[in-house]
């Protein structure tokens, strides 16, 4: 659970007293226009950033993070990228074990015969899935995805969504997914949290987002410039 999280960068308050529950085996979608603090929220949940106040209470410290834009190491092979968390953990495991785990995770994300390629030899969708494999290498109980379909076409996005649902099921995990892709939200039955101006302005489920009369939900799904949320043009 996320309790009263507040975080500023300089004078800018990015999150202001944000609280919500994360239940086991559930998907939470974090949505909101650009620059509203979604990535920051994920980084606070996985401990990459420290909150100014508030806390993140999870029953597990077994987390996997899929970064915005995949964030693979370009100079490493797919195998080395996925093995990275294993090679760098304090508990050492054998090369055989690493090999077994990496190949098992590659299979789970539907990739084969790519382990010796480098990220720039892969398509956008494949890169994202390598990012998934790296994030789940230790069978996390909470998986955090930051814009997993960013920059992908609608067909590949659907494939990615199918893998997110599959991993959710197979790992029996909770997933927290940041997205602003309406098709993704439509396809994933989940609790949805809409963030604006550092706060949660609407909470409901995926289908309610498309039917609700709430002005925030309505503006988000219509992508309207006019509404309670002022869209800052960058
Ligand atoms: N490490 C940092 N130092 C300073 N400012 C930061 C830092 N990280 C984020 N910010 C600022 O905090 C605000 C929220 O950023 P964040 O990346 O969380 O937004 P976001 O909702 O993920 O946006 P997008 O949809 O574009 O990915 C932005 O104004 C950003 O410039
Ligand atoms: Mg972001």
Tab-separated table of N, CA, C and O in Angstrom, residues 20-120:
chain	number	residue	atom	x	y	z
A	20	UNK	N	-3.012	4.827	-1.956
A	20	UNK	CA	-3.901	3.809	-2.519
A	20	UNK	C	-3.420	2.431	-2.092
A	20	UNK	O	-2.283	2.263	-1.668
A	21	UNK	N	-4.316	1.466	-2.208
A	21	UNK	CA	-3.962	0.105	-1.837
A	21	UNK	C	-3.491	-0.676	-3.052
A	21	UNK	O	-3.920	-0.413	-4.168
A	22	UNK	N	-2.630	-1.641	-2.789
A	22	UNK	CA	-2.227	-2.562	-3.846
A	22	UNK	C	-2.561	-3.958	-3.326
A	22	UNK	O	-1.969	-4.395	-2.342
A	23	UNK	N	-3.549	-4.577	-3.930
A	23	UNK	CA	-3.957	-5.896	-3.451
A	23	UNK	C	-3.209	-6.976	-4.206
A	23	UNK	O	-2.765	-6.778	-5.338
A	24	UNK	N	-3.106	-8.131	-3.545
A	24	UNK	CA	-2.410	-9.244	-4.156
A	24	UNK	C	-3.131	-9.676	-5.432
A	24	UNK	O	-4.365	-9.689	-5.471
A	25	UNK	N	-2.336	-9.982	-6.452
A	25	UNK	CA	-2.900	-10.555	-7.665
A	25	UNK	C	-3.796	-9.604	-8.445
A	25	UNK	O	-4.683	-10.046	-9.165
A	26	UNK	N	-3.582	-8.322	-8.259
A	26	UNK	CA	-4.439	-7.346	-8.903
A	26	UNK	C	-3.591	-6.460	-9.831
A	26	UNK	O	-2.397	-6.299	-9.625
A	27	UNK	N	-4.257	-5.902	-10.832
A	27	UNK	CA	-3.558	-4.933	-11.685
A	27	UNK	C	-4.084	-3.541	-11.356
A	27	UNK	O	-5.289	-3.333	-11.258
A	28	UNK	N	-3.167	-2.625	-11.156
A	28	UNK	CA	-3.539	-1.220	-10.959
A	28	UNK	C	-2.985	-0.435	-12.142
A	28	UNK	O	-1.803	-0.564	-12.483
A	29	UNK	N	-3.845	0.328	-12.778
A	29	UNK	CA	-3.382	1.178	-13.869
A	29	UNK	C	-3.242	2.608	-13.360
A	29	UNK	O	-4.177	3.160	-12.780
A	30	UNK	N	-2.079	3.188	-13.548
A	30	UNK	CA	-1.847	4.581	-13.184
A	30	UNK	C	-1.881	5.389	-14.481
A	30	UNK	O	-1.078	5.133	-15.382
A	31	UNK	N	-2.836	6.283	-14.570
A	31	UNK	CA	-2.951	7.050	-15.804
A	31	UNK	C	-2.883	8.547	-15.510
A	31	UNK	O	-3.050	8.980	-14.369
A	32	UNK	N	-2.655	9.311	-16.549
A	32	UNK	CA	-2.553	10.755	-16.375
A	32	UNK	C	-1.768	11.336	-17.530
A	32	UNK	O	-0.993	10.615	-18.171
A	33	UNK	N	-1.968	12.610	-17.773
A	33	UNK	CA	-1.249	13.248	-18.860
A	33	UNK	C	0.242	13.303	-18.525
A	33	UNK	O	0.638	13.032	-17.392
A	34	UNK	N	1.025	13.691	-19.525
A	34	UNK	CA	2.480	13.752	-19.385
A	34	UNK	C	2.925	14.661	-18.239
A	34	UNK	O	2.321	15.711	-18.018
A	35	UNK	N	3.959	14.225	-17.547
A	35	UNK	CA	4.569	15.088	-16.532
A	35	UNK	C	3.803	15.181	-15.224
A	35	UNK	O	4.050	16.068	-14.418
A	36	UNK	N	2.845	14.249	-15.017
A	36	UNK	CA	2.022	14.342	-13.804
A	36	UNK	C	2.586	13.519	-12.645
A	36	UNK	O	1.959	13.446	-11.588
A	37	UNK	N	3.731	12.897	-12.839
A	37	UNK	CA	4.352	12.197	-11.726
A	37	UNK	C	4.173	10.687	-11.720
A	37	UNK	O	4.440	10.026	-10.712
A	38	UNK	N	3.773	10.130	-12.844
A	38	UNK	CA	3.519	8.679	-12.899
A	38	UNK	C	4.808	7.875	-12.743
A	38	UNK	O	4.866	6.934	-11.948
A	39	UNK	N	5.830	8.257	-13.506
A	39	UNK	CA	7.103	7.526	-13.392
A	39	UNK	C	7.694	7.708	-11.992
A	39	UNK	O	8.242	6.752	-11.418
A	40	UNK	N	7.550	8.907	-11.469
A	40	UNK	CA	8.060	9.173	-10.112
A	40	UNK	C	7.371	8.253	-9.106
A	40	UNK	O	8.021	7.696	-8.215
A	41	UNK	N	6.065	8.069	-9.262
A	41	UNK	CA	5.324	7.195	-8.353
A	41	UNK	C	5.874	5.763	-8.410
A	41	UNK	O	6.113	5.139	-7.368
A	42	UNK	N	6.129	5.258	-9.617
A	42	UNK	CA	6.695	3.905	-9.733
A	42	UNK	C	8.074	3.841	-9.083
A	42	UNK	O	8.401	2.870	-8.401
A	43	UNK	N	8.877	4.873	-9.299
A	43	UNK	CA	10.232	4.873	-8.722
A	43	UNK	C	10.184	4.912	-7.201
A	43	UNK	O	11.037	4.333	-6.525
A	44	UNK	N	9.178	5.594	-6.656
A	44	UNK	CA	9.023	5.608	-5.189
A	44	UNK	C	8.604	4.223	-4.708
A	44	UNK	O	9.071	3.745	-3.669
A	45	UNK	N	7.726	3.570	-5.468
A	45	UNK	CA	7.257	2.241	-5.050
A	45	UNK	C	8.404	1.236	-5.060
A	45	UNK	O	8.540	0.424	-4.151
A	46	UNK	N	9.280	1.328	-6.074
A	46	UNK	CA	10.355	0.328	-6.118
A	46	UNK	C	11.609	0.789	-5.381
A	46	UNK	O	12.609	0.070	-5.360
A	47	UNK	N	11.570	1.970	-4.788
A	47	UNK	CA	12.685	2.388	-3.946
A	47	UNK	C	13.810	3.092	-4.670
A	47	UNK	O	14.862	3.353	-4.087
A	48	UNK	N	13.618	3.394	-5.956
A	48	UNK	CA	14.651	4.129	-6.682
A	48	UNK	C	14.683	5.602	-6.281
A	48	UNK	O	15.682	6.285	-6.468
A	49	UNK	N	13.550	6.087	-5.783
A	49	UNK	CA	13.486	7.450	-5.251
A	49	UNK	C	12.958	7.363	-3.822
A	49	UNK	O	12.189	6.460	-3.495
A	50	UNK	N	13.378	8.296	-3.005
A	50	UNK	CA	12.904	8.374	-1.621
A	50	UNK	C	11.805	9.426	-1.525
A	50	UNK	O	11.966	10.531	-2.045
A	51	UNK	N	10.696	9.135	-0.839
A	51	UNK	CA	9.673	10.171	-0.685
A	51	UNK	C	10.117	11.236	0.312
A	51	UNK	O	10.956	10.973	1.172
A	52	UNK	N	9.556	12.436	0.189
A	52	UNK	CA	9.803	13.472	1.199
A	52	UNK	C	9.065	13.097	2.477
A	52	UNK	O	9.539	13.292	3.574
A	53	UNK	N	7.845	12.568	2.288
A	53	UNK	CA	7.112	12.017	3.426
A	53	UNK	C	6.164	10.946	2.909
A	53	UNK	O	5.931	10.828	1.708
A	54	UNK	N	5.611	10.173	3.837
A	54	UNK	CA	4.754	9.061	3.453
A	54	UNK	C	5.557	7.787	3.282
A	54	UNK	O	6.779	7.785	3.459
A	55	UNK	N	4.863	6.701	2.987
A	55	UNK	CA	5.579	5.430	2.890
A	55	UNK	C	4.929	4.455	1.927
A	55	UNK	O	3.752	4.579	1.589
A	56	UNK	N	5.736	3.495	1.509
A	56	UNK	CA	5.251	2.409	0.665
A	56	UNK	C	5.372	1.146	1.493
A	56	UNK	O	6.458	0.809	1.968
A	57	UNK	N	4.240	0.494	1.726
A	57	UNK	CA	4.266	-0.719	2.540
A	57	UNK	C	3.843	-1.887	1.659
A	57	UNK	O	2.696	-1.958	1.211
A	58	UNK	N	4.771	-2.783	1.406
A	58	UNK	CA	4.453	-3.952	0.589
A	58	UNK	C	4.783	-5.203	1.391
A	58	UNK	O	5.702	-5.186	2.209
A	59	UNK	N	4.028	-6.279	1.131
A	59	UNK	CA	4.282	-7.518	1.871
A	59	UNK	C	5.544	-8.193	1.372
A	59	UNK	O	6.028	-9.149	1.949
A	60	UNK	N	6.082	-7.692	0.260
A	60	UNK	CA	7.230	-8.333	-0.341
A	60	UNK	C	8.265	-7.294	-0.738
A	60	UNK	O	7.922	-6.137	-0.986
A	61	UNK	N	9.549	-7.712	-0.760
A	61	UNK	CA	10.517	-6.796	-1.365
A	61	UNK	C	10.949	-7.357	-2.719
A	61	UNK	O	11.957	-6.992	-3.297
A	62	UNK	N	10.137	-8.278	-3.197
A	62	UNK	CA	10.384	-8.946	-4.460
A	62	UNK	C	9.708	-8.190	-5.600
A	62	UNK	O	8.581	-8.494	-5.981
A	63	UNK	N	10.395	-7.175	-6.109
A	63	UNK	CA	9.797	-6.316	-7.125
A	63	UNK	C	10.544	-6.422	-8.450
A	63	UNK	O	11.751	-6.619	-8.458
A	64	UNK	N	9.810	-6.244	-9.525
A	64	UNK	CA	10.456	-6.171	-10.838
A	64	UNK	C	9.981	-4.918	-11.542
A	64	UNK	O	8.798	-4.609	-11.506
A	65	UNK	N	10.913	-4.190	-12.135
A	65	UNK	CA	10.543	-2.913	-12.759
A	65	UNK	C	10.850	-2.942	-14.246
A	65	UNK	O	11.963	-3.259	-14.645
A	66	UNK	N	9.841	-2.605	-15.044
A	66	UNK	CA	10.049	-2.448	-16.487
A	66	UNK	C	10.080	-0.946	-16.750
A	66	UNK	O	9.079	-0.258	-16.563
A	67	UNK	N	11.236	-0.441	-17.149
A	67	UNK	CA	11.409	1.003	-17.274
A	67	UNK	C	10.772	1.563	-18.538
A	67	UNK	O	10.615	0.860	-19.536
A	68	UNK	N	10.434	2.852	-18.446
A	68	UNK	CA	9.913	3.562	-19.609
A	68	UNK	C	10.991	3.477	-20.705
A	68	UNK	O	12.149	3.766	-20.460
A	69	UNK	N	10.583	3.015	-21.895
A	69	UNK	CA	11.539	2.914	-22.997
A	69	UNK	C	12.480	1.720	-22.908
A	69	UNK	O	13.555	1.734	-23.491
A	70	UNK	N	12.112	0.704	-22.141
A	70	UNK	CA	12.863	-0.568	-22.000
A	70	UNK	C	14.192	-0.434	-21.242
A	70	UNK	O	14.504	-1.256	-20.403
A	71	UNK	N	14.975	0.616	-21.524
A	71	UNK	CA	16.228	0.862	-20.807
A	71	UNK	C	17.148	-0.359	-20.765
A	71	UNK	O	17.627	-0.763	-19.713
A	72	UNK	N	17.413	-0.919	-21.940
A	72	UNK	CA	18.360	-2.037	-22.003
A	72	UNK	C	19.776	-1.482	-22.181
A	72	UNK	O	19.956	-0.353	-22.613
A	73	UNK	N	20.753	-2.299	-21.834
A	73	UNK	CA	22.140	-1.892	-22.054
A	73	UNK	C	22.501	-2.238	-23.491
A	73	UNK	O	22.537	-3.415	-23.868
A	74	UNK	N	22.780	-1.206	-24.287
A	74	UNK	CA	23.008	-1.409	-25.721
A	74	UNK	C	24.242	-2.237	-26.035
A	74	UNK	O	24.298	-2.903	-27.064
A	75	UNK	N	25.237	-2.178	-25.141
A	75	UNK	CA	26.482	-2.881	-25.449
A	75	UNK	C	26.437	-4.346	-25.008
A	75	UNK	O	27.350	-5.107	-25.267
A	76	UNK	N	25.350	-4.728	-24.355
A	76	UNK	CA	25.245	-6.115	-23.894
A	76	UNK	C	24.282	-6.891	-24.772
A	76	UNK	O	23.360	-6.322	-25.358
A	77	UNK	N	24.475	-8.199	-24.824
A	77	UNK	CA	23.531	-9.047	-25.564
A	77	UNK	C	22.224	-9.141	-24.771
A	77	UNK	O	22.161	-8.747	-23.596
A	78	UNK	N	21.217	-9.686	-25.441
A	78	UNK	CA	19.931	-9.923	-24.783
A	78	UNK	C	20.144	-10.800	-23.546
A	78	UNK	O	19.628	-10.512	-22.469
A	79	UNK	N	20.943	-11.852	-23.719
A	79	UNK	CA	21.219	-12.754	-22.592
A	79	UNK	C	21.816	-11.987	-21.411
A	79	UNK	O	21.352	-12.094	-20.275
A	80	UNK	N	22.829	-11.189	-21.706
A	80	UNK	CA	23.515	-10.446	-20.625
A	80	UNK	C	22.582	-9.434	-19.962
A	80	UNK	O	22.646	-9.217	-18.750
A	81	UNK	N	21.726	-8.827	-20.775
A	81	UNK	CA	20.756	-7.877	-20.215
A	81	UNK	C	19.829	-8.568	-19.220
A	81	UNK	O	19.592	-8.056	-18.129
A	82	UNK	N	19.317	-9.719	-19.625
A	82	UNK	CA	18.350	-10.415	-18.759
A	82	UNK	C	19.046	-10.984	-17.522
A	82	UNK	O	18.492	-10.992	-16.418
A	83	UNK	N	20.294	-11.440	-17.720
A	83	UNK	CA	21.040	-12.032	-16.597
A	83	UNK	C	21.555	-10.982	-15.625
A	83	UNK	O	21.943	-11.312	-14.498
A	84	UNK	N	21.531	-9.714	-16.045
A	84	UNK	CA	22.152	-8.651	-15.256
A	84	UNK	C	21.784	-8.647	-13.770
A	84	UNK	O	22.655	-8.597	-12.902
A	85	UNK	N	20.478	-8.737	-13.437
A	85	UNK	CA	20.132	-8.722	-11.996
A	85	UNK	C	20.698	-9.931	-11.247
A	85	UNK	O	21.014	-9.826	-10.063
A	86	UNK	N	20.857	-11.063	-11.949
A	86	UNK	CA	21.370	-12.278	-11.285
A	86	UNK	C	22.860	-12.173	-11.040
A	86	UNK	O	23.372	-12.561	-9.982
A	87	UNK	N	23.568	-11.634	-12.029
A	87	UNK	CA	25.022	-11.522	-11.929
A	87	UNK	C	25.387	-10.501	-10.847
A	87	UNK	O	26.410	-10.619	-10.188
A	88	UNK	N	24.530	-9.507	-10.660
A	88	UNK	CA	24.850	-8.425	-9.728
A	88	UNK	C	24.212	-8.560	-8.355
A	88	UNK	O	24.242	-7.629	-7.571
A	89	UNK	N	23.615	-9.699	-8.076
A	89	UNK	CA	23.036	-9.853	-6.745
A	89	UNK	C	24.066	-10.444	-5.789
A	89	UNK	O	25.061	-11.043	-6.221
A	90	UNK	N	23.812	-10.265	-4.502
A	90	UNK	CA	24.806	-10.723	-3.528
A	90	UNK	C	24.857	-12.251	-3.468
A	90	UNK	O	25.906	-12.847	-3.331
A	91	UNK	N	23.682	-12.873	-3.626
A	91	UNK	CA	23.656	-14.335	-3.593
A	91	UNK	C	24.119	-14.862	-4.959
A	91	UNK	O	23.422	-14.717	-5.955
A	92	UNK	N	25.306	-15.432	-4.981
A	92	UNK	CA	25.851	-15.895	-6.258
A	92	UNK	C	25.206	-17.208	-6.680
A	92	UNK	O	24.965	-18.097	-5.877
A	93	UNK	N	24.939	-17.317	-7.976
A	93	UNK	CA	24.424	-18.593	-8.484
A	93	UNK	C	25.272	-19.038	-9.674
A	93	UNK	O	25.967	-18.225	-10.284
A	94	UNK	N	25.216	-20.327	-9.986
A	94	UNK	CA	26.117	-20.873	-11.007
A	94	UNK	C	25.717	-20.420	-12.410
A	94	UNK	O	24.575	-20.014	-12.652
A	95	UNK	N	26.671	-20.509	-13.324
A	95	UNK	CA	26.432	-20.132	-14.720
A	95	UNK	C	25.297	-20.971	-15.322
A	95	UNK	O	24.492	-20.471	-16.101
A	96	UNK	N	25.262	-22.246	-14.930
A	96	UNK	CA	24.196	-23.143	-15.419
A	96	UNK	C	22.823	-22.648	-14.986
A	96	UNK	O	21.880	-22.627	-15.753
A	97	UNK	N	22.747	-22.273	-13.714
A	97	UNK	CA	21.477	-21.777	-13.173
A	97	UNK	C	21.050	-20.489	-13.865
A	97	UNK	O	19.868	-20.300	-14.174
A	98	UNK	N	22.027	-19.611	-14.090
A	98	UNK	CA	21.731	-18.346	-14.780
A	98	UNK	C	21.178	-18.650	-16.166
A	98	UNK	O	20.152	-18.118	-16.589
A	99	UNK	N	21.849	-19.561	-16.854
A	99	UNK	CA	21.425	-19.935	-18.195
A	99	UNK	C	19.989	-20.470	-18.197
A	99	UNK	O	19.154	-20.051	-19.001
A	100	UNK	N	19.691	-21.362	-17.265
A	100	UNK	CA	18.341	-21.938	-17.180
A	100	UNK	C	17.300	-20.850	-16.954
A	100	UNK	O	16.260	-20.816	-17.614
A	101	UNK	N	17.610	-19.952	-16.026
A	101	UNK	CA	16.635	-18.896	-15.687
A	101	UNK	C	16.414	-17.958	-16.860
A	101	UNK	O	15.271	-17.595	-17.160
A	102	UNK	N	17.492	-17.542	-17.498
A	102	UNK	CA	17.355	-16.592	-18.613
A	102	UNK	C	16.534	-17.231	-19.739
A	102	UNK	O	15.611	-16.600	-20.277
A	103	UNK	N	16.841	-18.488	-20.073
A	103	UNK	CA	16.133	-19.128	-21.176
A	103	UNK	C	14.651	-19.338	-20.833
A	103	UNK	O	13.779	-19.187	-21.683
A	104	UNK	N	14.385	-19.654	-19.573
A	104	UNK	CA	12.993	-19.835	-19.127
A	104	UNK	C	12.205	-18.519	-19.260
A	104	UNK	O	11.067	-18.503	-19.743
A	105	UNK	N	12.840	-17.419	-18.882
A	105	UNK	CA	12.142	-16.121	-18.943
A	105	UNK	C	11.962	-15.666	-20.388
A	105	UNK	O	10.936	-15.084	-20.734
A	106	UNK	N	12.958	-15.922	-21.216
A	106	UNK	CA	12.810	-15.575	-22.636
A	106	UNK	C	11.609	-16.301	-23.238
A	106	UNK	O	10.827	-15.736	-23.988
A	107	UNK	N	11.473	-17.559	-22.849
A	107	UNK	CA	10.353	-18.363	-23.350
A	107	UNK	C	9.023	-17.786	-22.861
A	107	UNK	O	8.046	-17.699	-23.608
A	108	UNK	N	9.021	-17.365	-21.601
A	108	UNK	CA	7.781	-16.801	-21.038
A	108	UNK	C	7.315	-15.560	-21.778
A	108	UNK	O	6.129	-15.260	-21.840
A	109	UNK	N	8.256	-14.791	-22.325
A	109	UNK	CA	7.863	-13.587	-23.067
A	109	UNK	C	7.846	-13.852	-24.576
A	109	UNK	O	7.825	-12.926	-25.388
A	110	UNK	N	7.848	-15.134	-24.927
A	110	UNK	CA	7.648	-15.511	-26.334
A	110	UNK	C	8.813	-15.215	-27.254
A	110	UNK	O	8.629	-15.016	-28.450
A	111	UNK	N	10.021	-15.209	-26.714
A	111	UNK	CA	11.182	-14.949	-27.572
A	111	UNK	C	12.081	-16.176	-27.606
A	111	UNK	O	12.275	-16.843	-26.590
A	112	UNK	N	12.598	-16.471	-28.782
A	112	UNK	CA	13.590	-17.545	-28.856
A	112	UNK	C	14.638	-17.161	-29.889
A	112	UNK	O	14.386	-16.374	-30.808
A	113	UNK	N	15.806	-17.699	-29.719
A	113	UNK	CA	16.948	-17.477	-30.619
A	113	UNK	C	17.330	-16.006	-30.759
A	113	UNK	O	17.771	-15.577	-31.814
A	114	UNK	N	17.117	-15.241	-29.723
A	114	UNK	CA	17.542	-13.838	-29.775
A	114	UNK	C	18.589	-13.536	-28.707
A	114	UNK	O	19.068	-12.416	-28.603
A	115	UNK	N	18.963	-14.575	-27.932
A	115	UNK	CA	19.790	-14.304	-26.750
A	115	UNK	C	21.155	-13.696	-27.091
A	115	UNK	O	21.727	-12.991	-26.282
A	116	UNK	N	21.660	-13.984	-28.301
A	116	UNK	CA	22.975	-13.437	-28.637
A	116	UNK	C	22.915	-12.128	-29.408
A	116	UNK	O	23.942	-11.584	-29.795
A	117	UNK	N	21.701	-11.637	-29.648
A	117	UNK	CA	21.572	-10.364	-30.358
A	117	UNK	C	21.736	-9.201	-29.383
A	117	UNK	O	21.614	-9.368	-28.170
A	118	UNK	N	22.009	-8.022	-29.955
A	118	UNK	CA	22.059	-6.812	-29.139
A	118	UNK	C	20.763	-6.033	-29.325
A	118	UNK	O	20.074	-6.192	-30.326
A	119	UNK	N	20.412	-5.200	-28.329
A	119	UNK	CA	19.119	-4.499	-28.402
A	119	UNK	C	18.850	-3.795	-29.735
A	119	UNK	O	17.730	-3.811	-30.222
A	120	UNK	N	19.885	-3.201	-30.354
A	120	UNK	CA	19.605	-2.466	-31.602
A	120	UNK	C	19.274	-3.398	-32.769
A	120	UNK	O	18.910	-2.946	-33.843
